[in-house]
Coordinates of C-alpha atoms in Angstrom, one line a residue:
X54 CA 104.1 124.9 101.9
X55 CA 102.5 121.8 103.6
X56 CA 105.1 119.5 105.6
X57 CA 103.5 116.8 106.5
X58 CA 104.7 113.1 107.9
X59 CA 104.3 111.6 104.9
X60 CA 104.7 114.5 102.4
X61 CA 105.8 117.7 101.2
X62 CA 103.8 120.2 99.1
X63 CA 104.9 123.9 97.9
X64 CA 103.3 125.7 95.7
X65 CA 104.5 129.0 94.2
X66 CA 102.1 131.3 93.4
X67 CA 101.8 135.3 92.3
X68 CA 98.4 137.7 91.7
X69 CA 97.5 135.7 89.4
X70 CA 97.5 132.5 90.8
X71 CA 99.5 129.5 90.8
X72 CA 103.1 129.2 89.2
X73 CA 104.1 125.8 89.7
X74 CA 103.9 123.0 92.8
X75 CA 106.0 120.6 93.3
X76 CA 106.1 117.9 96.1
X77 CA 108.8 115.2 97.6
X78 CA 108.6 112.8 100.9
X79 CA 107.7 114.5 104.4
X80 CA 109.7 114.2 107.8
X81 CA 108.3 112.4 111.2
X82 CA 108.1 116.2 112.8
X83 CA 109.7 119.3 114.0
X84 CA 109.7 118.3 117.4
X85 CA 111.0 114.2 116.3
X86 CA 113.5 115.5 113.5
X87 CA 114.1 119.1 112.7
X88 CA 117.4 118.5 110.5
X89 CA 115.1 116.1 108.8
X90 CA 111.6 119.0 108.6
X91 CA 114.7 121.1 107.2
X92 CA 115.8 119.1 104.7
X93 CA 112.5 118.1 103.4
X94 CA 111.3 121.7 102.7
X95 CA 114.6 122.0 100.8
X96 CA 114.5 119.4 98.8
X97 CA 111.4 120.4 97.1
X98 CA 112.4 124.1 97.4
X99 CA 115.4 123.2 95.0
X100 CA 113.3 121.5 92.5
X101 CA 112.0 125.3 91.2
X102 CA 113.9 126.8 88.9
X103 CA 116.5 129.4 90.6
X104 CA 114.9 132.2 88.6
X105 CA 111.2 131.5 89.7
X106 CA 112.6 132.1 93.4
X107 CA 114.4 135.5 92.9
X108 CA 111.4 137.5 93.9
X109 CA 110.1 135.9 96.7
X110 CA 108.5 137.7 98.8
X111 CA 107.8 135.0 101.8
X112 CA 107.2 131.5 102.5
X113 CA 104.0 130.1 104.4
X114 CA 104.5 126.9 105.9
X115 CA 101.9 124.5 107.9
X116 CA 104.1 121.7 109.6
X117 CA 103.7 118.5 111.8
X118 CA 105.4 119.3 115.1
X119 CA 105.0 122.8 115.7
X120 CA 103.4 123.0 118.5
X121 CA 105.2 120.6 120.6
X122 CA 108.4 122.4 120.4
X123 CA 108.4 125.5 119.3
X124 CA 112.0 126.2 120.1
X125 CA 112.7 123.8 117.1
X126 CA 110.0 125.6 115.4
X127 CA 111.5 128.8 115.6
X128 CA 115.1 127.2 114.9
X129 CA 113.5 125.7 111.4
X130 CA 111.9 129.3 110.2
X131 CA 115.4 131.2 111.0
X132 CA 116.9 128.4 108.7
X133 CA 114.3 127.9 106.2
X134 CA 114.8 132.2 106.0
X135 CA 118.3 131.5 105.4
X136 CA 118.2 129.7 102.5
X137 CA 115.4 131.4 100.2
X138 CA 116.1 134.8 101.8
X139 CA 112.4 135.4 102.3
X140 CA 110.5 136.1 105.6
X141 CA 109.0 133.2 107.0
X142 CA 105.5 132.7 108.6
X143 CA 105.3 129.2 110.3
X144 CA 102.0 127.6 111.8
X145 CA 100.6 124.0 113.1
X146 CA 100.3 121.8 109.8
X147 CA 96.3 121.1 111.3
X148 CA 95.8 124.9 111.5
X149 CA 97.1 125.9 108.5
X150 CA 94.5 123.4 106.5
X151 CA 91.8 125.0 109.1
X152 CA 93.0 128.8 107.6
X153 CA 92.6 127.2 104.1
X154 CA 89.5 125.8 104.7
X155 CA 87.6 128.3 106.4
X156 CA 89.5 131.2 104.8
X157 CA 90.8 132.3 108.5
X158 CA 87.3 132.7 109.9
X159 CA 85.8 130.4 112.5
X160 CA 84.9 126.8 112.1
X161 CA 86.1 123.2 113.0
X162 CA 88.0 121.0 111.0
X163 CA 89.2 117.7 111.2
X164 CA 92.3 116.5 109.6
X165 CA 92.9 112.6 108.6
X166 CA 96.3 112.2 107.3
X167 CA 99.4 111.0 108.3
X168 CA 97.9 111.4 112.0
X169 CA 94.4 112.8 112.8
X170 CA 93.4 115.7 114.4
X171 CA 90.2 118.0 114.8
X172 CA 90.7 121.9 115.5
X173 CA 88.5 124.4 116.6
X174 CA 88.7 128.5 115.9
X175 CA 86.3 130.5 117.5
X176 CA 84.8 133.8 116.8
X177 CA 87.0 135.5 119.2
X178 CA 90.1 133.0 117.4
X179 CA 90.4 131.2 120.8
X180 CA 91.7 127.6 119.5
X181 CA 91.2 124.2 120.8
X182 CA 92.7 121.0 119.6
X183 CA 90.9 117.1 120.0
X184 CA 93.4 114.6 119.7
X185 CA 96.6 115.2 117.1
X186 CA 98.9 113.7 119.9
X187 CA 101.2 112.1 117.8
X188 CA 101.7 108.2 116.3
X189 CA 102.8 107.2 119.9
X190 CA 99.7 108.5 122.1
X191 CA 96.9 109.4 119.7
X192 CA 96.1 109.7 116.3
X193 CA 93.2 107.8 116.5
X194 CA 91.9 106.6 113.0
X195 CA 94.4 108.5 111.0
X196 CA 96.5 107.0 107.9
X197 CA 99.0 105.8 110.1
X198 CA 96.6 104.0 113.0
X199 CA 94.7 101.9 109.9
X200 CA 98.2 101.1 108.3
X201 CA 99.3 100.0 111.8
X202 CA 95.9 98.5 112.7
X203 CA 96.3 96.2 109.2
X204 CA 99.6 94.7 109.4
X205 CA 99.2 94.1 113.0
X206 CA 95.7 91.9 112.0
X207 CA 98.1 90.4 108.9
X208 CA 100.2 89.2 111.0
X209 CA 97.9 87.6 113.4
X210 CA 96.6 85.9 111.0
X211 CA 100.0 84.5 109.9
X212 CA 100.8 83.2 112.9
X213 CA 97.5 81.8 114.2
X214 CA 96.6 84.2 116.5
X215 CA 93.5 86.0 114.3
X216 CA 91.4 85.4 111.5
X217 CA 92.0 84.8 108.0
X218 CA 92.5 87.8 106.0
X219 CA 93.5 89.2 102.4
X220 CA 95.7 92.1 104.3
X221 CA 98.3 89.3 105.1
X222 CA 99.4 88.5 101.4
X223 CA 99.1 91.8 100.9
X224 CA 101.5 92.7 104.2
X225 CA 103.8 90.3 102.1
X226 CA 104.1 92.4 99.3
X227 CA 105.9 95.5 101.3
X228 CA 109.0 93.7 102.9
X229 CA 109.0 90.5 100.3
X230 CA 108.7 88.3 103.7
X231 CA 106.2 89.4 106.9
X232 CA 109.3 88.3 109.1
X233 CA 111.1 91.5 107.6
X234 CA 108.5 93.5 108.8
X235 CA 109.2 94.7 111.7
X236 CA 113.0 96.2 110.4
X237 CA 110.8 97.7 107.4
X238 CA 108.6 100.0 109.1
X239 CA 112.0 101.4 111.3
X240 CA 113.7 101.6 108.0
X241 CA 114.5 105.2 106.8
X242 CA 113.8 107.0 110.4
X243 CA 109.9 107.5 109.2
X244 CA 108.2 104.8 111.1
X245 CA 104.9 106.6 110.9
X246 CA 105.3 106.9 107.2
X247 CA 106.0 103.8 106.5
X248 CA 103.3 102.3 108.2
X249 CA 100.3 104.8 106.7
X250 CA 101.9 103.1 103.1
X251 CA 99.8 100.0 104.1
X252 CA 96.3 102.0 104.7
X253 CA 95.9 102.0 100.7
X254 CA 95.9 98.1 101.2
X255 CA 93.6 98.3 104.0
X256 CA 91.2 100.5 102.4
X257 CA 91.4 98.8 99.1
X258 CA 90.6 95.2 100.8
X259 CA 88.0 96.5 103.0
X260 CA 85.8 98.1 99.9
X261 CA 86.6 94.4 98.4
X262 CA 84.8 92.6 101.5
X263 CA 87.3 91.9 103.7
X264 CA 86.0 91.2 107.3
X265 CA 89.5 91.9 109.0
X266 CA 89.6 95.5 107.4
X267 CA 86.7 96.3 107.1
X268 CA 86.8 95.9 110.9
X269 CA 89.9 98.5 110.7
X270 CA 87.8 100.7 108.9
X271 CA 85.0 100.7 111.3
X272 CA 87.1 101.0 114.1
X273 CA 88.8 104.0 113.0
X274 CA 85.3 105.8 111.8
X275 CA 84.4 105.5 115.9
X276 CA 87.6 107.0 117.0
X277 CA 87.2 109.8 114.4
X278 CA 83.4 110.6 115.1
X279 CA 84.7 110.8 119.2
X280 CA 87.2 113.0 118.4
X281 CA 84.4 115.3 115.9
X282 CA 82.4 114.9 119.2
X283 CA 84.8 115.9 121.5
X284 CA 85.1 119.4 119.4
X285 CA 81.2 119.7 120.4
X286 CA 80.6 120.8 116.8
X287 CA 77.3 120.1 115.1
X288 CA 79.3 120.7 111.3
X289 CA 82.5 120.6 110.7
X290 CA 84.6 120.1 107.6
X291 CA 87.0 117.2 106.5
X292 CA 89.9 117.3 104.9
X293 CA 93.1 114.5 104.5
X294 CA 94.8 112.2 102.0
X295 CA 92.8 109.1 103.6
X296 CA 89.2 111.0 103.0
X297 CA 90.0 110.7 99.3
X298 CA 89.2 106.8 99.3
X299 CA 85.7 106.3 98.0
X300 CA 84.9 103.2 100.9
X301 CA 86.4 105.0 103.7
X302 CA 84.7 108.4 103.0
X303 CA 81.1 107.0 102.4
X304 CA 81.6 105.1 105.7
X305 CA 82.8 108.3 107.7
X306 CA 80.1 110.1 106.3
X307 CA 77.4 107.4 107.6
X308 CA 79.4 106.9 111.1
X309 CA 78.8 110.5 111.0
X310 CA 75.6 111.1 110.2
X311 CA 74.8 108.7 112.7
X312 CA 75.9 110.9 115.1
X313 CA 74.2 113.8 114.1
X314 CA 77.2 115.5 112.6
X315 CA 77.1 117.1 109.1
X316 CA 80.4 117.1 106.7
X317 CA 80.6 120.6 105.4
X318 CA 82.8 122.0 102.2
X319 CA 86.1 122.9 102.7
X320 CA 86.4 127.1 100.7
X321 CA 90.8 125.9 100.7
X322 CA 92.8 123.7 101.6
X323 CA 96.4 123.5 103.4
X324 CA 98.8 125.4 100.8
X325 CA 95.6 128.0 100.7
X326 CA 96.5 128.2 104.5
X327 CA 100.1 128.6 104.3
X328 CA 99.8 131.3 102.2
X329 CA 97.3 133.1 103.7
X330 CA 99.4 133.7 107.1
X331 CA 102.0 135.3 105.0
X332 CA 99.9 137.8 103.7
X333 CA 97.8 138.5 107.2
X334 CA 98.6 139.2 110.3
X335 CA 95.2 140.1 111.7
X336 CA 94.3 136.1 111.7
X337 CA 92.7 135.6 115.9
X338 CA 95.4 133.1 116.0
X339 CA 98.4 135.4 115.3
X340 CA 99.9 134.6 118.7
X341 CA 100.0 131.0 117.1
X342 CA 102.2 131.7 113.8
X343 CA 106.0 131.8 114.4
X344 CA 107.1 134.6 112.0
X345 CA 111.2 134.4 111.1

């Protein structure tokens, strides 16, 4: 399973590969919201059928959160064991895409989602993380920043304070009025969510010429290539929701190569992750994975 800010993924799989995968809305974090991490992984849980879940045998899950409280972390695996009555291996959402992408060898990654983080595993599974500090204090270029970054430069433009711009009648769209704004990003206790819904827009008028966001975009390809220096990595791989846009990726990938950093191929991704950690316990980060 993959709980994320934004979403939930959880895949159900056997020998012989996948069963079925569902997914639903995410939670703003274990360590912002556990009831709310709790009841996010159970509402997709409940959408497989009663009889696919009578044989299983344990539950991988890579969440937002982990690692700045674990005692919430530990609380959410003793519940999420509860109701599926399966042992439980929990892990940083960031690490668990790493153990999908590298197949739980060595390697750094950086993940552009929700939030944006890059993580390192050594040879010896020593890990070190480069921003991933949350929508408040970091983040830096992820989904959320570039929503955030967008409707802030909409609404400077509105009110005379910026340049013209396509993102403001685009701003419009989400509340039906940019005064509303403001109590629609608060609304539904998701802020972070709600403002990474606008990065599509930015993205979108960006490819289309847009000065203002294409500025947004540029912006957050220089916090993203200081936090893939930071790691001190000369490859590393990419993965995230946001690195699916064609304009964003192609201008990561030149921001990169510009500074001397290659993009490598992912072997997995996040769910590969998840369920990796519930069939290893040998992984160098072991110490890092909450087992209930």
């Amino acid at each position: 399973m993959d709980l994320g800010k934004t979403s939930c993924r959880m895949r159900l799989f056997d020998a012989e590969g996948t069963i079925a995968e569902h997914s639903g809305p995410g939670a703003p974090g274990i360590a912002d919201a556990p009831a709310l991490s709790v009841q996010a992984i159970r509402n997709v849980y409940d959408r497989f059928p009663p009889e696919r879940l009578a044989a299983l045998a344990g539950v991988g899950i890579g969440a937002a959160g982990v690692e700045a409280d674990r005692g919430a972390a530990r609380q959410l695996a003793s519940e999420v064991r509860e109701f599926t009555g399966a042992p439980v291996a929990l892990i940083n959402d960031a690490l668990a895409a790493h153990a999908g992408t590298f197949a739980g060898g060595p390697g750094v990654i950086l993940v552009i989602g929700t939030g944006a983080i890059a993580y390192a595993v050594a040879e010896d599974g020593a890990t070190a993380q480069f921003d991933g500090w949350g929508p408040w204090l970091g983040d830096e270029g992820s989904g959320r920043w570039i929503g955030q970054e967008g409707l802030a430069a909409a609404l400077r433009a509105f009110d005379g304070r910026g340049p013209h711009t396509a993102l403001t009648a685009r701003a419009a769209v989400l509340a039906g009025d940019l005064t509303a704004l403001p109590a629609w990003v608060a609304a539904g206790g998701n802020p972070a969510r709600r403002l990474g819904l606008f990065t599509p827009d930015v993205l979108e008028a960006a490819a289309d010429g847009d000065p203002v966001a294409r500025d947004v975009v540029r912006r957050a390809c220089s916090a993203l290539t200081g936090t893939a220096r930071a790691s001190g990595a000369a490859e590393l791989a990419v993965w995230g929701g946001v690195t699916s846009h064609p304009y964003f990726s192609a201008e990561l990938a030149k921001a990169f190569a510009n500074a001397g950093i290659t993009i490598i191929a992912p072997l997995g991704n996040a769910l590969d992750g998840a369920a990796l950690i519930t069939a290893r316990t040998d992984l160098g980060y072991e110490e890092r994975i909450i087992r209930g």
